[in-house]
Amino acid sequence: MLLMNVFGLALIALIVWWFWLYKESPVASPKDVLVISVENGVYEPAHITLSAHAAHTLTFIRKDKSPCAETVVFPDLEISETLPIGKAKKLQLPPMNAGNYAFHCQMNMYKGQLHVEEAQQ
C-alpha cells in the first residue's frame, strides 16, 4: 500500500511539473525563418525569440494526426491557420512590438509563446 501511495505522489508531481512548471529555453530565430514541428502533443520549439518591429515567417510541419493539432491560433495577432498533415505551412507574422505573444491549438492544449524583443545595439 505504501508503495502505491509513493508511486501516486510521484506521478502527481510529474504531471504538475510537466503541465505547469516546465519551461523550455527560448530559441532565437535565425534569418527570420523558423521551422516548428507539431508532434506528440507539443510544438517544438515552443518558446521562440524574435526581434521586434520586423516581419517574420514561421514554418509549421504537422506530424500529429490529432484533430487538436489541425489549427494554430495566435489570439493577440488575430491569426488562425489550418495545418496540413506532413506538409510545411508557412505563416507570415506582421511586425510586432516587444512583448510575449501566445500561440496554441484551437483547444488550447498545444501551447507555445513568442518572445519579441527589441534589437540589441
C-alpha positions as CSV (number, residue, x, y, z in Angstrom):
1,M,0.0,0.0,0.0
2,L,2.8,2.4,0.9
3,L,4.5,1.7,-2.5
4,M,1.3,2.6,-4.3
5,N,1.0,5.9,-2.4
6,V,4.6,6.8,-3.2
7,F,4.1,6.0,-6.8
8,G,0.9,8.0,-6.9
9,L,2.5,11.1,-5.4
10,A,5.5,10.8,-7.8
11,L,3.0,10.6,-10.7
12,I,1.2,13.7,-9.5
13,A,4.5,15.6,-9.1
14,L,5.5,14.7,-12.6
15,I,2.1,15.8,-14.0
16,V,2.4,19.2,-12.1
17,W,5.9,19.7,-13.4
18,W,5.1,18.8,-17.0
19,F,2.0,20.9,-17.4
20,W,2.7,23.9,-15.1
21,L,6.3,24.2,-14.0
22,Y,8.4,23.1,-17.0
23,K,9.8,25.9,-19.2
24,E,11.8,25.4,-22.3
25,S,14.6,27.7,-23.2
26,P,13.6,30.2,-25.9
27,V,15.0,29.5,-29.4
28,A,16.2,32.5,-31.3
29,S,15.0,32.7,-34.9
30,P,17.9,32.7,-37.4
31,K,17.3,34.7,-40.6
32,D,13.6,35.3,-39.6
33,V,12.6,31.7,-40.7
34,L,12.0,29.0,-38.2
35,V,10.5,25.5,-38.5
36,I,8.2,24.4,-35.8
37,S,7.3,20.7,-35.5
38,V,3.8,19.8,-34.3
39,E,4.1,16.3,-32.9
40,N,3.2,14.2,-29.8
41,G,1.1,16.9,-28.2
42,V,3.7,19.7,-28.4
43,Y,5.1,22.5,-30.6
44,E,8.9,22.0,-30.9
45,P,10.3,24.6,-30.2
46,A,7.5,26.0,-28.1
47,H,9.3,29.2,-26.9
48,I,10.7,31.3,-29.7
49,T,12.6,34.6,-29.5
50,L,12.0,37.1,-32.4
51,S,13.1,40.7,-33.0
52,A,10.6,43.5,-32.6
53,H,9.3,45.7,-35.4
54,A,10.1,43.2,-38.2
55,A,8.0,40.7,-40.1
56,H,8.8,37.0,-39.5
57,T,8.0,33.7,-41.2
58,L,7.3,30.6,-39.2
59,T,7.0,27.3,-40.9
60,F,4.9,24.7,-39.2
61,I,5.1,21.0,-40.0
62,R,2.3,19.0,-38.5
63,K,3.2,15.3,-37.9
64,D,0.5,14.7,-35.3
65,K,-2.8,13.4,-36.8
66,S,-4.8,14.6,-33.7
67,P,-7.6,16.9,-34.6
68,C,-6.4,19.3,-32.0
69,A,-3.1,19.8,-33.9
70,E,-5.0,20.9,-37.0
71,T,-5.2,24.6,-36.2
72,V,-2.7,27.0,-34.8
73,V,-4.1,30.2,-33.3
74,F,-2.2,33.5,-32.4
75,P,-5.0,35.3,-30.5
76,D,-3.2,38.6,-29.9
77,L,-2.4,38.8,-33.7
78,E,-5.9,37.6,-34.8
79,I,-4.3,34.8,-36.8
80,S,-5.7,31.3,-37.2
81,E,-4.3,28.8,-39.7
82,T,-5.1,25.2,-40.6
83,L,-2.0,22.9,-40.7
84,P,-2.0,20.1,-43.2
85,I,-0.5,16.7,-42.1
86,G,3.0,16.1,-43.3
87,K,3.3,19.4,-45.3
88,A,5.1,22.6,-44.5
89,K,2.8,25.5,-43.9
90,K,4.4,29.0,-43.9
91,L,2.8,31.6,-41.7
92,Q,3.7,35.3,-42.1
93,L,3.7,37.3,-38.9
94,P,3.4,41.1,-39.0
95,P,5.9,43.4,-37.3
96,M,5.2,43.2,-33.5
97,N,6.0,45.4,-30.6
98,A,8.2,43.9,-27.8
99,G,6.3,41.5,-25.5
100,N,5.1,38.0,-25.2
101,Y,2.6,36.5,-27.7
102,A,0.9,33.1,-27.0
103,F,0.0,30.6,-29.7
104,H,-1.9,27.4,-29.3
105,C,-4.2,24.9,-30.9
106,Q,-7.9,25.6,-31.1
107,M,-8.5,23.6,-27.9
108,N,-5.6,25.3,-26.1
109,M,-3.8,22.0,-25.4
110,Y,-0.7,22.5,-27.6
111,K,0.9,25.7,-26.3
112,G,3.8,28.0,-27.3
113,Q,5.0,31.5,-26.9
114,L,6.8,34.1,-28.9
115,H,9.2,36.3,-27.0
116,V,9.5,39.5,-29.1
117,E,12.5,41.6,-28.0
118,E,14.0,45.0,-29.1
119,A,17.1,44.5,-31.2
120,Q,20.4,44.8,-29.2
121,Q,22.5,47.7,-30.5
